[in-house]
PDB file of C-alpha atoms in Angstrom:
ATOM      1  CA  MET A   9      24.290  64.845  82.238  1.00 42.00           C
ATOM      2  CA  THR A  10      27.547  63.302  80.417  1.00 55.00           C
ATOM      3  CA  SER A  11      27.122  60.027  78.546  1.00 62.00           C
ATOM      4  CA  ILE A  12      29.578  57.049  79.333  1.00 67.00           C
ATOM      5  CA  ALA A  13      30.038  57.780  75.412  1.00 73.00           C
ATOM      6  CA  GLU A  14      31.885  60.353  75.944  1.00 85.00           C
ATOM      7  CA  TYR A  15      34.690  59.141  77.599  1.00 91.00           C
ATOM      8  CA  VAL A  16      34.953  56.144  74.993  1.00 94.00           C
ATOM      9  CA  ASP A  17      36.523  57.834  72.176  1.00 94.00           C
ATOM     10  CA  LEU A  18      35.870  55.221  68.966  1.00 94.00           C
ATOM     11  CA  SER A  19      37.860  58.077  66.604  1.00 94.00           C
ATOM     12  CA  GLN A  20      41.117  57.056  67.550  1.00 96.00           C
ATOM     13  CA  PRO A  21      42.889  54.566  65.384  1.00 97.00           C
ATOM     14  CA  SER A  22      44.865  53.432  68.768  1.00 98.00           C
ATOM     15  CA  PHE A  23      42.204  51.798  69.922  1.00 98.00           C
ATOM     16  CA  TRP A  24      41.017  49.930  66.818  1.00 98.00           C
ATOM     17  CA  ILE A  25      44.709  49.149  66.559  1.00 98.00           C
ATOM     18  CA  ALA A  26      44.432  47.801  70.238  1.00 98.00           C
ATOM     19  CA  VAL A  27      41.385  45.928  69.286  1.00 98.00           C
ATOM     20  CA  ALA A  28      43.106  43.726  65.773  1.00 98.00           C
ATOM     21  CA  CYS A  29      45.947  42.865  68.413  1.00 98.00           C
ATOM     22  CA  ILE A  30      43.544  41.721  71.112  1.00 98.00           C
ATOM     23  CA  VAL A  31      41.834  39.411  68.367  1.00 98.00           C
ATOM     24  CA  PHE A  32      45.103  38.787  66.454  1.00 98.00           C
ATOM     25  CA  ASN A  33      47.042  37.106  69.222  1.00 98.00           C
ATOM     26  CA  PRO A  34      44.963  33.931  70.151  1.00 97.00           C
ATOM     27  CA  THR A  35      43.675  33.413  66.402  1.00 97.00           C
ATOM     28  CA  PHE A  36      47.471  33.482  65.727  1.00 98.00           C
ATOM     29  CA  TRP A  37      48.441  30.722  68.248  1.00 97.00           C
ATOM     30  CA  ASN A  38      45.550  28.924  67.850  1.00 96.00           C
ATOM     31  CA  THR A  39      46.351  28.422  64.307  1.00 97.00           C
ATOM     32  CA  ALA A  40      49.710  27.863  64.556  1.00 97.00           C
ATOM     33  CA  ALA A  41      49.115  25.160  66.839  1.00 96.00           C
ATOM     34  CA  ARG A  42      46.590  23.552  64.573  1.00 96.00           C
ATOM     35  CA  LEU A  43      48.815  23.661  61.902  1.00 96.00           C
ATOM     36  CA  GLU A  44      51.502  21.871  64.012  1.00 97.00           C
ATOM     37  CA  TYR A  45      49.126  19.237  65.238  1.00 96.00           C
ATOM     38  CA  SER A  46      48.005  18.501  61.909  1.00 95.00           C
ATOM     39  CA  ASN A  47      51.510  18.863  59.727  1.00 96.00           C
ATOM     40  CA  LYS A  48      54.284  19.179  62.361  1.00 96.00           C
ATOM     41  CA  THR A  49      54.889  22.617  60.186  1.00 96.00           C
ATOM     42  CA  ILE A  50      56.841  24.022  63.463  1.00 97.00           C
ATOM     43  CA  THR A  51      58.606  20.920  64.541  1.00 97.00           C
ATOM     44  CA  ASN A  52      59.856  21.199  60.814  1.00 97.00           C
ATOM     45  CA  LEU A  53      60.911  24.650  60.878  1.00 96.00           C
ATOM     46  CA  ALA A  54      62.707  23.577  64.463  1.00 96.00           C
ATOM     47  CA  GLY A  55      64.913  20.862  62.182  1.00 96.00           C
ATOM     48  CA  GLY A  56      62.581  18.190  63.440  1.00 96.00           C
ATOM     49  CA  ASN A  57      62.536  18.484  67.352  1.00 97.00           C
ATOM     50  CA  ALA A  58      59.152  19.072  68.981  1.00 97.00           C
ATOM     51  CA  ARG A  59      60.162  20.359  72.256  1.00 97.00           C
ATOM     52  CA  TYR A  60      62.436  23.059  70.298  1.00 97.00           C
ATOM     53  CA  GLY A  61      59.414  24.114  68.301  1.00 97.00           C
ATOM     54  CA  CYS A  62      57.387  24.744  71.072  1.00 97.00           C
ATOM     55  CA  TYR A  63      60.043  26.927  73.091  1.00 97.00           C
ATOM     56  CA  GLY A  64      60.056  28.764  69.596  1.00 97.00           C
ATOM     57  CA  LEU A  65      56.382  29.384  69.872  1.00 98.00           C
ATOM     58  CA  ALA A  66      56.621  30.167  73.349  1.00 98.00           C
ATOM     59  CA  VAL A  67      58.665  33.140  72.573  1.00 98.00           C
ATOM     60  CA  ALA A  68      56.599  34.465  69.829  1.00 98.00           C
ATOM     61  CA  ILE A  69      53.700  34.689  71.887  1.00 98.00           C
ATOM     62  CA  PHE A  70      55.470  35.933  75.007  1.00 97.00           C
ATOM     63  CA  PHE A  71      56.723  39.070  72.608  1.00 98.00           C
ATOM     64  CA  LEU A  72      53.166  39.151  70.936  1.00 98.00           C
ATOM     65  CA  GLY A  73      51.817  39.577  74.475  1.00 97.00           C
ATOM     66  CA  LEU A  74      54.116  42.317  75.111  1.00 97.00           C
ATOM     67  CA  PHE A  75      53.463  44.347  72.485  1.00 98.00           C
ATOM     68  CA  ARG A  76      49.814  43.951  72.586  1.00 98.00           C
ATOM     69  CA  ASP A  77      50.148  44.937  76.255  1.00 97.00           C
ATOM     70  CA  ALA A  78      51.734  48.331  75.098  1.00 97.00           C
ATOM     71  CA  LEU A  79      49.365  49.010  72.467  1.00 98.00           C
ATOM     72  CA  TYR A  80      46.883  48.437  75.143  1.00 98.00           C
ATOM     73  CA  GLU A  81      48.308  50.934  77.348  1.00 97.00           C
ATOM     74  CA  GLN A  82      48.905  53.385  74.329  1.00 97.00           C
ATOM     75  CA  ALA A  83      45.591  53.263  73.457  1.00 98.00           C
ATOM     76  CA  LEU A  84      44.484  54.102  77.160  1.00 97.00           C
ATOM     77  CA  ARG A  85      46.376  56.748  77.148  1.00 96.00           C
ATOM     78  CA  ALA A  86      44.895  58.473  73.920  1.00 96.00           C
ATOM     79  CA  GLN A  87      41.170  58.087  76.117  1.00 97.00           C
ATOM     80  CA  PRO A  88      39.540  60.340  78.623  1.00 96.00           C
ATOM     81  CA  SER A  89      39.449  59.280  81.933  1.00 95.00           C
ATOM     82  CA  HIS A  90      35.981  59.237  83.864  1.00 94.00           C
ATOM     83  CA  PRO A  91      36.221  60.583  87.443  1.00 93.00           C
ATOM     84  CA  ALA A  92      34.167  58.205  88.656  1.00 90.00           C
ATOM     85  CA  LEU A  93      36.646  55.716  88.022  1.00 92.00           C
ATOM     86  CA  LEU A  94      39.549  57.607  89.865  1.00 91.00           C
ATOM     87  CA  GLY A  95      38.331  57.340  93.514  1.00 93.00           C
ATOM     88  CA  PHE A  96      39.728  55.294  96.417  1.00 94.00           C
ATOM     89  CA  VAL A  97      37.079  52.175  95.686  1.00 94.00           C
ATOM     90  CA  SER A  98      37.923  52.051  91.819  1.00 95.00           C
ATOM     91  CA  GLN A  99      41.575  52.280  92.635  1.00 95.00           C
ATOM     92  CA  ALA A 100      41.305  49.722  95.384  1.00 96.00           C
ATOM     93  CA  LEU A 101      39.663  47.644  92.962  1.00 97.00           C
ATOM     94  CA  ALA A 102      42.248  48.142  90.179  1.00 97.00           C
ATOM     95  CA  VAL A 103      45.079  47.142  92.499  1.00 97.00           C
ATOM     96  CA  GLY A 104      43.310  44.086  93.630  1.00 98.00           C
ATOM     97  CA  LEU A 105      42.472  42.804  89.879  1.00 98.00           C
ATOM     98  CA  VAL A 106      46.136  43.335  88.917  1.00 98.00           C
ATOM     99  CA  LEU A 107      47.460  41.292  91.842  1.00 98.00           C
ATOM    100  CA  SER A 108      44.561  38.603  91.824  1.00 98.00           C
ATOM    101  CA  GLY A 109      45.454  38.270  87.723  1.00 97.00           C
ATOM    102  CA  ASN A 110      48.614  38.094  88.033  1.00 97.00           C
ATOM    103  CA  VAL A 111      48.591  35.564  90.578  1.00 98.00           C
ATOM    104  CA  LEU A 112      46.351  33.440  88.469  1.00 97.00           C
ATOM    105  CA  VAL A 113      48.640  33.870  85.623  1.00 97.00           C
ATOM    106  CA  LEU A 114      51.984  33.462  86.962  1.00 97.00           C
ATOM    107  CA  SER A 115      50.550  30.241  89.184  1.00 97.00           C
ATOM    108  CA  SER A 116      49.211  28.538  86.352  1.00 96.00           C
ATOM    109  CA  MET A 117      52.197  29.105  84.197  1.00 96.00           C
ATOM    110  CA  TRP A 118      54.591  27.426  87.486  1.00 96.00           C
ATOM    111  CA  ALA A 119      51.962  24.560  87.504  1.00 95.00           C
ATOM    112  CA  LEU A 120      52.423  23.747  83.797  1.00 95.00           C
ATOM    113  CA  GLY A 121      55.687  24.448  82.971  1.00 95.00           C
ATOM    114  CA  VAL A 122      56.541  26.251  79.663  1.00 95.00           C
ATOM    115  CA  THR A 123      55.555  23.111  77.371  1.00 95.00           C
ATOM    116  CA  GLY A 124      52.195  23.143  79.564  1.00 94.00           C
ATOM    117  CA  THR A 125      51.778  26.863  79.023  1.00 95.00           C
ATOM    118  CA  TYR A 126      52.587  27.126  75.588  1.00 96.00           C
ATOM    119  CA  LEU A 127      50.601  24.236  73.909  1.00 95.00           C
ATOM    120  CA  GLY A 128      52.956  21.730  74.127  1.00 95.00           C
ATOM    121  CA  ASP A 129      50.280  18.974  73.714  1.00 94.00           C
ATOM    122  CA  TYR A 130      49.876  20.085  70.204  1.00 96.00           C
ATOM    123  CA  PHE A 131      53.408  19.252  69.804  1.00 96.00           C
ATOM    124  CA  GLY A 132      52.929  15.902  70.873  1.00 94.00           C
ATOM    125  CA  ILE A 133      54.731  17.233  74.095  1.00 94.00           C
ATOM    126  CA  LEU A 134      51.893  16.016  76.743  1.00 93.00           C
ATOM    127  CA  MET A 135      51.630  16.110  80.502  1.00 89.00           C
ATOM    128  CA  ASP A 136      51.560  12.988  82.894  1.00 85.00           C
ATOM    129  CA  HIS A 137      48.433  13.961  84.574  1.00 83.00           C
ATOM    130  CA  ILE A 138      45.640  16.694  84.494  1.00 81.00           C
ATOM    131  CA  VAL A 139      46.749  19.841  86.715  1.00 86.00           C
ATOM    132  CA  THR A 140      44.036  19.864  89.589  1.00 85.00           C
ATOM    133  CA  GLY A 141      45.730  21.972  92.427  1.00 89.00           C
ATOM    134  CA  PHE A 142      45.745  25.916  92.512  1.00 94.00           C
ATOM    135  CA  PRO A 143      44.719  27.837  90.403  1.00 95.00           C
ATOM    136  CA  PHE A 144      43.138  25.216  88.361  1.00 93.00           C
ATOM    137  CA  ASN A 145      40.833  24.444  91.404  1.00 93.00           C
ATOM    138  CA  VAL A 146      39.713  27.803  91.390  1.00 93.00           C
ATOM    139  CA  THR A 147      39.171  28.424  87.658  1.00 94.00           C
ATOM    140  CA  ALA A 148      39.991  25.817  84.298  1.00 91.00           C
ATOM    141  CA  SER A 149      41.427  28.624  82.725  1.00 94.00           C
ATOM    142  CA  PRO A 150      43.472  30.867  85.154  1.00 96.00           C
ATOM    143  CA  MET A 151      45.718  32.168  82.456  1.00 96.00           C
ATOM    144  CA  TYR A 152      42.817  33.710  80.405  1.00 97.00           C
ATOM    145  CA  TYR A 153      40.643  34.794  83.543  1.00 97.00           C
ATOM    146  CA  GLY A 154      43.794  36.283  85.099  1.00 97.00           C
ATOM    147  CA  SER A 155      45.106  38.036  81.865  1.00 98.00           C
ATOM    148  CA  THR A 156      41.265  39.793  81.575  1.00 98.00           C
ATOM    149  CA  MET A 157      41.503  40.512  85.109  1.00 98.00           C
ATOM    150  CA  SER A 158      44.905  42.542  84.726  1.00 98.00           C
ATOM    151  CA  PHE A 159      43.744  44.074  81.599  1.00 98.00           C
ATOM    152  CA  LEU A 160      40.454  45.514  83.708  1.00 98.00           C
ATOM    153  CA  GLY A 161      42.006  46.317  86.572  1.00 98.00           C
ATOM    154  CA  THR A 162      44.442  48.431  84.198  1.00 97.00           C
ATOM    155  CA  ALA A 163      41.552  50.430  83.093  1.00 98.00           C
ATOM    156  CA  LEU A 164      39.977  51.095  86.209  1.00 97.00           C
ATOM    157  CA  TRP A 165      43.377  52.455  87.874  1.00 96.00           C
ATOM    158  CA  TYR A 166      43.848  54.501  84.636  1.00 96.00           C
ATOM    159  CA  GLY A 167      40.283  55.588  84.859  1.00 96.00           C
ATOM    160  CA  LYS A 168      39.529  54.907  81.536  1.00 97.00           C
ATOM    161  CA  PRO A 169      36.426  53.718  80.193  1.00 97.00           C
ATOM    162  CA  ALA A 170      37.306  52.414  76.882  1.00 97.00           C
ATOM    163  CA  GLY A 171      39.712  50.456  78.821  1.00 97.00           C
ATOM    164  CA  VAL A 172      36.594  48.596  80.486  1.00 97.00           C
ATOM    165  CA  VAL A 173      35.208  48.178  77.030  1.00 97.00           C
ATOM    166  CA  LEU A 174      38.766  46.603  75.449  1.00 98.00           C
ATOM    167  CA  SER A 175      38.802  44.297  78.619  1.00 98.00           C
ATOM    168  CA  VAL A 176      35.264  43.106  77.374  1.00 98.00           C
ATOM    169  CA  VAL A 177      36.981  42.729  73.969  1.00 98.00           C
ATOM    170  CA  VAL A 178      39.326  40.497  75.772  1.00 98.00           C
ATOM    171  CA  LEU A 179      37.282  38.415  77.475  1.00 98.00           C
ATOM    172  CA  VAL A 180      35.231  37.552  74.552  1.00 98.00           C
ATOM    173  CA  VAL A 181      38.025  36.564  72.493  1.00 98.00           C
ATOM    174  CA  TYR A 182      39.358  34.494  75.015  1.00 98.00           C
ATOM    175  CA  LYS A 183      35.634  32.520  75.726  1.00 97.00           C
ATOM    176  CA  ILE A 184      35.822  32.052  71.513  1.00 97.00           C
ATOM    177  CA  ALA A 185      39.059  30.918  71.945  1.00 96.00           C
ATOM    178  CA  LEU A 186      38.744  28.124  74.540  1.00 96.00           C
ATOM    179  CA  ALA A 187      35.278  27.055  72.778  1.00 95.00           C
ATOM    180  CA  PHE A 188      38.141  25.545  69.910  1.00 93.00           C
ATOM    181  CA  GLU A 189      40.788  25.233  72.385  1.00 94.00           C
ATOM    182  CA  ASP A 190      39.083  23.144  75.011  1.00 92.00           C
ATOM    183  CA  PRO A 191      37.185  20.126  73.162  1.00 92.00           C
ATOM    184  CA  PHE A 192      40.567  19.876  70.887  1.00 91.00           C
ATOM    185  CA  THR A 193      43.128  19.693  73.900  1.00 91.00           C
ATOM    186  CA  ALA A 194      40.743  17.153  75.612  1.00 89.00           C
ATOM    187  CA  GLU A 195      40.386  15.003  72.259  1.00 91.00           C
ATOM    188  CA  ILE A 196      44.213  14.950  72.358  1.00 90.00           C
ATOM    189  CA  TYR A 197      44.310  13.358  75.990  1.00 90.00           C
ATOM    190  CA  ALA A 198      41.721  11.152  75.177  1.00 87.00           C
ATOM    191  CA  LYS A 199      43.368   9.803  72.101  1.00 87.00           C
ATOM    192  CA  ARG A 200      46.217   9.074  74.312  1.00 85.00           C
ATOM    193  CA  GLU A 201      43.951   7.412  76.469  1.00 84.00           C
ATOM    194  CA  ARG A 202      42.486   5.339  74.010  1.00 84.00           C
ATOM    195  CA  GLU A 203      45.659   4.468  72.603  1.00 80.00           C
ATOM    196  CA  GLN A 204      47.658   3.039  76.246  1.00 78.00           C
ATOM    197  CA  GLY A 205      44.001   1.496  76.585  1.00 76.00           C
ATOM    198  CA  LYS A 206      45.161  -0.875  73.278  1.00 74.00           C
ATOM    199  CA  LYS A 207      48.641  -1.427  74.617  1.00 71.00           C
ATOM    200  CA  LYS A 208      47.040  -2.960  77.658  1.00 66.00           C
ATOM    201  CA  LEU A 209      44.933  -5.594  75.678  1.00 61.00           C
TER     202      LEU A 209
END
């Protein structure tokens, strides 16, 4: 009887390169956003224009995401496939996960806009109201969970157990990122509420 470990080749450099990129991306954008909030680092680089700074960070995050996805796919191609993941049920689940994941990601981007999606609140570009409609009435973090679903769906589509492992890494990294992002973002908006309350007095 074959072990699942036989289908996850940890000796492949591409596997660890993918892990490194998966970990790096949220670390990068959280570090950059914190520096911006504390020191206006990116705004200063953008000539003092916070909106341009946010757009610049958005472009960087977007292309880093494409690079990570390419490394992930390259890592999958170097890994063995498991026959159990190549059946109809697994393939149908893969399609469902990728489609659902993309719906969550794209609809959240539509609801938030560019600055809402790409950490505009760290630049002082705050939304007027908290978005509570779809997909935020499904999950508070549709982009992260949608992205994880797409990673997992891709792994199942190619029948790669290593991709399932990498998808778990994605989920863990996103959960850690949320542990930092959610309280910090909540405090940004709470600070605005306190300041607005003082103005009304």
